[in-house]
Tab-separated table of C-alpha atoms and ligand atoms in Angstrom:
chain	number	residue	atom	x	y	z
A	154	MET	CA	86.855	87.141	124.386
A	155	GLY	CA	83.177	86.422	123.546
A	156	PHE	CA	81.667	87.766	120.354
A	157	TYR	CA	79.200	90.124	122.134
A	158	LEU	CA	81.895	91.495	124.431
A	159	LYS	CA	84.102	92.204	121.422
A	160	LEU	CA	81.169	93.800	119.609
A	161	SER	CA	80.171	96.096	122.480
A	162	ALA	CA	83.795	97.110	123.056
A	163	LEU	CA	84.071	97.850	119.338
A	164	VAL	CA	80.880	99.952	119.357
A	165	GLY	CA	82.125	101.938	122.375
A	166	VAL	CA	85.561	102.560	120.921
A	167	THR	CA	83.991	103.410	117.565
A	168	ALA	CA	81.668	106.015	119.074
A	169	ALA	CA	84.537	107.614	121.010
A	170	LEU	CA	86.780	107.702	117.965
A	171	PHE	CA	84.025	109.059	115.748
A	172	ALA	CA	83.536	111.921	118.205
A	173	LEU	CA	87.290	112.516	118.162
A	174	TYR	CA	87.327	112.421	114.351
A	175	MET	CA	84.499	114.970	114.115
A	176	SER	CA	86.294	117.332	116.496
A	177	GLY	CA	89.597	117.336	114.534
A	178	PRO	CA	91.790	120.467	114.369
A	179	ALA	CA	90.292	123.495	112.604
A	180	PHE	CA	91.387	124.123	109.010
A	181	SER	CA	91.671	127.517	107.375
A	182	SER	CA	92.447	127.738	103.659
A	183	GLU	CA	93.849	131.230	104.400
A	184	SER	CA	96.959	129.575	105.806
A	185	LEU	CA	97.719	128.252	102.313
A	186	LYS	CA	98.067	131.723	100.791
A	187	GLY	CA	101.603	131.876	99.414
A	188	ALA	CA	102.421	128.371	100.759
A	189	ARG	CA	105.045	126.574	98.657
A	190	VAL	CA	103.751	123.168	97.627
A	191	LEU	CA	105.046	120.344	95.436
A	192	VAL	CA	102.302	117.946	94.234
A	193	THR	CA	103.142	114.696	92.451
A	194	GLY	CA	100.783	112.827	90.123
A	195	ALA	CA	99.057	116.133	89.402
A	196	SER	CA	98.141	115.571	85.744
A	197	ALA	CA	95.004	113.588	86.634
A	198	GLY	CA	92.713	112.313	89.362
A	199	ILE	CA	93.194	113.306	92.988
A	200	GLY	CA	96.548	115.060	92.385
A	201	GLU	CA	94.981	117.368	89.806
A	202	GLN	CA	92.161	118.203	92.262
A	203	ILE	CA	94.737	118.883	94.996
A	204	ALA	CA	96.428	121.380	92.663
A	205	TYR	CA	93.123	123.185	92.009
A	206	HIS	CA	92.239	123.428	95.720
A	207	LEU	CA	95.687	124.838	96.446
A	208	ALA	CA	95.339	127.280	93.565
A	209	ARG	CA	92.012	128.590	94.893
A	210	SER	CA	93.766	129.270	98.212
A	211	GLY	CA	96.490	131.315	96.508
A	212	ALA	CA	99.332	128.833	97.031
A	213	GLN	CA	102.554	128.621	95.010
A	214	ILE	CA	102.579	125.260	93.308
A	215	VAL	CA	104.930	122.963	91.434
A	216	VAL	CA	103.140	120.061	89.759
A	217	THR	CA	104.739	116.965	88.325
A	218	ALA	CA	103.808	113.779	86.412
A	219	ARG	CA	105.051	112.294	83.131
A	220	ARG	CA	102.846	114.117	80.602
A	221	GLY	CA	104.177	117.661	80.167
A	222	ASN	CA	101.388	118.721	77.792
A	223	VAL	CA	98.707	117.842	80.364
A	224	LEU	CA	100.668	119.484	83.198
A	225	GLN	CA	100.852	122.664	81.109
A	226	GLU	CA	97.022	122.740	81.040
A	227	VAL	CA	96.833	122.090	84.807
A	228	VAL	CA	99.228	124.986	85.433
A	229	GLU	CA	97.173	127.339	83.250
A	230	LYS	CA	94.018	126.365	85.119
A	231	CYS	CA	95.782	126.855	88.490
A	232	LEU	CA	96.844	130.361	87.497
A	233	GLY	CA	93.260	131.104	86.406
A	234	LEU	CA	91.955	129.877	89.780
A	235	GLY	CA	94.236	132.191	91.763
A	236	ALA	CA	97.548	130.413	92.351
A	237	GLN	CA	100.298	132.908	93.257
A	238	LYS	CA	102.638	130.836	91.125
A	239	ALA	CA	102.262	127.569	89.218
A	240	VAL	CA	104.956	125.725	87.284
A	241	TYR	CA	105.424	122.152	86.147
A	242	ILE	CA	108.194	119.649	85.643
A	243	PRO	CA	107.662	116.445	83.659
A	244	ALA	CA	109.311	113.476	85.377
A	245	ASP	CA	109.090	109.711	85.397
A	246	MET	CA	109.272	108.327	88.937
A	247	ALA	CA	110.447	104.992	87.515
A	248	GLU	CA	113.732	106.752	86.665
A	249	PRO	CA	115.860	106.633	89.826
A	250	ALA	CA	117.276	110.159	89.286
A	251	ASP	CA	113.929	111.907	88.696
A	252	PRO	CA	112.474	112.038	92.238
A	253	GLU	CA	115.393	114.068	93.621
A	254	LYS	CA	115.564	116.184	90.474
A	255	VAL	CA	111.920	117.187	90.970
A	256	VAL	CA	112.468	118.217	94.611
A	257	SER	CA	115.528	120.309	93.634
A	258	PHE	CA	113.507	121.984	90.879
A	259	ALA	CA	110.657	122.827	93.279
A	260	VAL	CA	113.004	124.231	95.927
A	261	GLU	CA	114.736	126.348	93.272
A	262	GLN	CA	111.468	127.626	91.772
A	263	LEU	CA	109.730	128.372	95.076
A	264	GLY	CA	112.730	129.310	97.218
A	265	GLY	CA	111.956	126.447	99.632
A	266	LEU	CA	109.050	124.158	100.356
A	267	ASP	CA	106.239	124.100	102.939
A	268	TYR	CA	104.393	120.987	101.798
A	269	LEU	CA	105.468	117.935	99.843
A	270	ILE	CA	102.379	116.041	98.658
A	271	LEU	CA	103.296	112.545	97.474
A	272	ASN	CA	100.379	111.215	95.482
A	273	HIS	CA	101.443	109.634	92.155
A	274	ILE	CA	100.992	105.966	91.263
A	275	GLY	CA	102.028	104.007	88.214
A	276	PRO	CA	99.391	102.056	86.324
A	277	SER	CA	98.949	98.498	87.589
A	278	PRO	CA	96.536	95.755	86.484
A	279	PHE	CA	93.435	94.937	88.533
A	280	ALA	CA	93.599	91.171	88.113
A	281	PHE	CA	94.690	87.880	89.652
A	282	TRP	CA	98.437	87.928	90.462
A	283	ASP	CA	100.152	86.424	87.393
A	284	GLY	CA	103.748	86.228	88.633
A	285	ASP	CA	104.990	89.394	86.876
A	286	ILE	CA	107.967	90.185	89.133
A	287	GLU	CA	109.351	92.852	86.785
A	288	HIS	CA	106.129	94.856	86.996
A	289	THR	CA	106.161	94.566	90.799
A	290	LYS	CA	109.764	95.841	90.962
A	291	TRP	CA	108.891	98.717	88.635
A	292	LEU	CA	105.814	99.588	90.694
A	293	MET	CA	107.855	99.510	93.914
A	294	GLN	CA	110.160	102.152	92.420
A	295	VAL	CA	107.269	104.322	91.205
A	296	ASN	CA	104.826	104.004	94.123
A	297	PHE	CA	107.217	103.512	97.025
A	298	LEU	CA	110.949	104.150	96.525
A	299	SER	CA	110.412	107.448	94.711
A	300	TYR	CA	108.316	108.638	97.704
A	301	VAL	CA	111.194	107.759	100.039
A	302	GLN	CA	113.718	109.512	97.778
A	303	MET	CA	111.639	112.680	97.535
A	304	ALA	CA	110.882	112.808	101.239
A	305	TRP	CA	114.538	112.368	102.191
A	306	LYS	CA	115.655	115.043	99.739
A	307	ALA	CA	112.987	117.488	100.970
A	308	ILE	CA	113.431	117.059	104.736
A	309	PRO	CA	116.217	119.683	105.140
A	310	THR	CA	114.161	122.407	103.455
A	311	LEU	CA	110.960	121.317	105.251
A	312	GLU	CA	112.909	121.496	108.513
A	313	ASP	CA	113.628	125.194	107.795
A	314	SER	CA	109.980	125.979	107.044
A	315	LYS	CA	108.385	123.749	109.739
A	316	GLY	CA	106.854	121.943	106.817
A	317	SER	CA	104.954	118.727	106.189
A	318	ILE	CA	105.144	115.622	104.082
A	319	ILE	CA	101.747	114.326	103.020
A	320	VAL	CA	101.615	110.730	101.827
A	321	VAL	CA	98.592	109.535	99.880
A	322	SER	CA	98.020	105.922	100.775
A	323	SER	CA	95.109	103.530	100.570
A	324	MET	CA	92.912	101.237	102.573
A	325	LEU	CA	94.716	98.600	100.503
A	326	GLY	CA	97.870	99.504	102.428
A	327	ARG	CA	96.101	98.443	105.607
A	328	MET	CA	93.974	95.483	104.537
A	329	CYS	CA	94.277	92.990	101.693
A	330	SER	CA	91.878	92.616	98.810
A	331	PRO	CA	91.888	90.410	95.703
A	332	PHE	CA	93.354	91.610	92.363
A	333	VAL	CA	95.836	94.200	93.659
A	334	ALA	CA	98.891	92.307	94.957
A	335	PRO	CA	101.622	94.624	93.524
A	336	TYR	CA	99.678	97.843	94.274
A	337	SER	CA	98.749	96.752	97.768
A	338	SER	CA	102.384	95.804	98.483
A	339	THR	CA	103.559	99.297	97.564
A	340	LYS	CA	100.952	100.868	99.848
A	341	PHE	CA	101.802	98.575	102.800
A	342	ALA	CA	105.446	99.559	102.237
A	343	LEU	CA	104.544	103.257	102.326
A	344	ASN	CA	102.628	102.888	105.587
A	345	GLY	CA	105.510	100.984	107.156
A	346	PHE	CA	108.181	103.426	106.039
A	347	PHE	CA	106.357	106.673	106.737
A	348	GLY	CA	104.886	105.357	110.012
A	349	THR	CA	108.464	104.707	111.155
A	350	LEU	CA	109.581	108.114	109.892
A	351	GLN	CA	106.819	109.773	111.953
A	352	HIS	CA	108.304	108.215	115.108
A	353	GLU	CA	111.891	109.058	114.225
A	354	LEU	CA	111.172	112.697	113.340
A	355	ALA	CA	109.265	113.116	116.607
A	356	MET	CA	112.109	111.483	118.579
A	357	LYS	CA	114.575	113.929	116.982
A	358	ASN	CA	112.278	116.886	117.814
A	359	SER	CA	112.107	117.638	114.118
A	360	ASN	CA	109.971	120.496	112.798
A	361	VAL	CA	108.726	118.232	110.021
A	362	THR	CA	105.473	116.276	110.307
A	363	VAL	CA	104.271	113.378	108.186
A	364	SER	CA	100.566	112.901	107.426
A	365	ILE	CA	99.441	109.552	106.048
A	366	CYS	CA	96.133	109.673	104.168
A	367	THR	CA	94.223	106.410	103.916
A	368	LEU	CA	91.659	106.509	101.135
A	369	GLY	CA	88.829	104.189	100.159
A	370	LEU	CA	87.485	103.958	96.618
A	371	ILE	CA	87.624	107.349	94.865
A	372	ASP	CA	85.918	108.152	91.560
A	373	THR	CA	89.003	108.946	89.454
A	374	ASP	CA	88.917	107.801	85.815
A	375	SER	CA	91.772	105.337	86.302
A	376	ALA	CA	90.217	103.686	89.373
A	377	MET	CA	86.751	103.506	87.855
A	378	GLU	CA	88.040	102.007	84.640
A	379	LYS	CA	89.668	99.182	86.632
A	380	VAL	CA	87.157	98.290	89.323
A	381	ARG	CA	83.822	98.815	87.600
A	382	LYS	CA	84.162	95.498	85.791
A	383	TYR	CA	84.394	93.658	89.128
A	384	THR	CA	82.352	95.565	91.707
A	385	ASN	CA	79.538	98.054	92.256
A	386	MET	CA	81.069	99.548	95.426
A	387	THR	CA	80.338	103.273	95.903
A	388	ALA	CA	83.205	105.564	94.909
A	389	TYR	CA	83.717	108.908	96.670
A	390	PRO	CA	84.508	112.257	94.925
A	391	ALA	CA	88.133	113.000	94.061
A	392	SER	CA	87.701	116.690	94.855
A	393	ASP	CA	86.570	115.879	98.436
A	394	ALA	CA	89.409	113.409	98.870
A	395	ALA	CA	91.849	116.078	97.669
A	396	LEU	CA	90.555	118.594	100.211
A	397	GLN	CA	90.860	116.109	103.082
A	398	ILE	CA	94.446	115.366	102.030
A	399	ILE	CA	95.358	119.071	102.100
A	400	LYS	CA	93.611	119.526	105.472
A	401	ALA	CA	95.595	116.615	106.927
A	402	GLY	CA	98.862	118.375	106.083
A	403	VAL	CA	97.800	121.878	107.121
A	404	THR	CA	96.494	120.649	110.487
A	405	ARG	CA	99.538	118.374	110.883
A	406	GLN	CA	97.504	115.230	111.594
A	407	SER	CA	99.492	112.019	111.599
A	408	GLU	CA	96.780	110.039	109.849
A	409	ILE	CA	93.422	110.691	108.206
A	410	PHE	CA	90.819	108.425	106.620
A	411	TYR	CA	88.540	109.281	103.708
A	412	PRO	CA	85.716	108.412	103.499
A	413	TRP	CA	85.447	108.418	107.307
A	414	PHE	CA	84.214	104.829	107.655
A	415	THR	CA	87.430	103.512	106.123
A	416	TYR	CA	88.912	103.737	109.598
A	417	TYR	CA	86.257	101.418	111.008
A	418	LEU	CA	86.537	98.931	108.145
A	419	ILE	CA	90.239	98.571	108.897
A	420	ASN	CA	89.578	98.052	112.599
A	421	ILE	CA	86.745	95.606	112.024
A	422	LYS	CA	89.118	93.634	109.786
A	423	ASP	CA	91.563	93.296	112.688
A	424	TRP	CA	88.854	92.336	115.141
A	425	PHE	CA	86.970	89.863	112.961
A	426	PRO	CA	89.465	88.700	110.327
A	427	ASN	CA	87.645	85.615	109.031
A	428	MET	CA	84.299	87.299	108.626
A	429	SER	CA	85.901	90.414	107.074
A	430	ASN	CA	87.855	88.359	104.565
A	431	LYS	CA	84.672	86.628	103.423
A	432	VAL	CA	82.852	89.950	103.123
A	433	MET	CA	85.798	91.453	101.212
A	434	ARG	CA	85.751	88.620	98.673
A	435	SER	CA	81.986	88.874	98.309
A	436	PHE	CA	82.367	92.441	96.971
A	437	TYR	CA	84.066	91.144	93.833
A	438	SER	CA	83.020	88.816	91.059
A	439	THR	CA	85.758	86.521	89.731
A	440	GLU	CA	84.839	87.288	86.115
A	441	PRO	CA	84.690	90.836	84.740
A	442	GLN	CA	81.072	92.033	84.380
A	443	SER	CA	80.034	93.661	81.096
B	632	NAP	P1	95.456	108.498	88.811
B	632	NAP	O1	94.219	109.221	88.436
B	632	NAP	O2	95.754	107.214	88.118
B	632	NAP	O3	96.669	109.490	88.623
B	632	NAP	C1	97.968	109.025	88.756
B	632	NAP	C2	98.919	110.180	88.570
B	632	NAP	O4	100.254	109.664	88.658
B	632	NAP	C3	98.770	110.828	87.208
B	632	NAP	O5	98.989	112.211	87.321
B	632	NAP	C4	99.890	110.188	86.403
B	632	NAP	O6	100.277	111.099	85.390
B	632	NAP	C5	100.984	110.026	87.471
B	632	NAP	N1	101.943	108.974	87.136
B	632	NAP	C6	101.682	107.727	86.667
B	632	NAP	N2	102.827	107.071	86.457
B	632	NAP	C7	103.834	107.918	86.790
B	632	NAP	C8	105.262	107.815	86.745
B	632	NAP	N3	105.880	106.719	86.325
B	632	NAP	N4	105.983	108.895	87.144
B	632	NAP	C9	105.379	110.028	87.546
B	632	NAP	N5	104.028	110.172	87.617
B	632	NAP	C10	103.285	109.127	87.228
B	632	NAP	O7	95.485	108.177	90.383
B	632	NAP	P2	94.399	108.537	91.500
B	632	NAP	O8	93.275	107.567	91.386
B	632	NAP	O9	94.127	109.990	91.453
B	632	NAP	O10	95.206	108.188	92.821
B	632	NAP	C11	95.986	109.177	93.478
B	632	NAP	C12	96.470	108.618	94.801
B	632	NAP	O11	95.340	108.210	95.588
B	632	NAP	C13	97.357	107.385	94.663
B	632	NAP	O12	98.393	107.433	95.610
B	632	NAP	C14	96.416	106.253	94.979
B	632	NAP	O13	97.066	105.109	95.480
B	632	NAP	C15	95.528	106.889	96.029
B	632	NAP	N6	94.251	106.196	96.138
B	632	NAP	C16	93.358	106.254	95.114
B	632	NAP	C17	92.162	105.556	95.226
B	632	NAP	C18	91.132	105.583	94.130
B	632	NAP	O14	90.152	104.826	94.245
B	632	NAP	N7	91.299	106.410	93.103
B	632	NAP	C19	91.902	104.786	96.368
B	632	NAP	C20	92.844	104.756	97.385
B	632	NAP	C21	94.024	105.467	97.259
B	632	NAP	P3	101.085	110.739	84.061
B	632	NAP	O15	100.358	109.614	83.418
B	632	NAP	O16	101.034	112.028	83.306
B	632	NAP	O17	102.461	110.391	84.506
């Protein structure tokens, strides 16, 4: 197909999809009052902001991450913001028994579960791939296998409540970029697994929905610390990202993109792979900038 034909088709499809995106299902935070929610990776960044949004809506929340002392502070803040209930459980998702233990704890504390928000990630270098297989295996357990374990454990209780699994993924699970080979692999794995699960749950007429959230660059401390040395790309607010993630689950959307243009970047990549790869590389300098 000629370049101009591809371009005009892309513009047409883009305009139609943008209109569709803008007219997404209505969200009411009222529906979260009393909702029973488990949020992972809630001691910092987007997970912490998710917990605060839920708290303002009067939800019942279990938060988890490794650092109990920080989670304690998050819980206190949630209660101050209006959470009906807020408790925490420290857990390390690199430990194979912890993901299921956390789901059991949440179900026990809340008497069931309406939303499972899978958001945590283990720290990973932002650098050329250096052959560290052990780190990649570890990251697969933390960023991918623990999500699968928690989802599988939670499905029976989510089935009872017509609940939702919300998976926080990344643009880097849909297109490749330099410096993030292990991280990107875990996010591609998540999209593959949970995309398949969406089909299988639908084919079984399950009550449970899965929402996959594809995020671009978000201004969390951990992300900024890594990428600022290599790029000046704009980062979007963690609080906004958190709200979009919650909305995706409440409105039972199969996939959302934040910021909105992430969707188009991914599509443009598929349509014009060579040009997109060059542009992607041009965003980064090979040496850290001071
Ligand atoms: P973050 O600020 O680095 O927070 C990560 C969270 O995971 C923390 O609460 C951390 O708490 C927890 N965690 C780390 N290792 C853990 C382990 N072994 N077991 C259990 N919990 C662990 O991350 P973020 O930037 O908010 O990202 C949140 C989500 O958004 C991730 O899924 C990420 O892939 C996605 N995302 C982020 C961006 C971005 O630019 N920020 C872009 C695209 C997608 P402890 O240290 O207390 O354990």
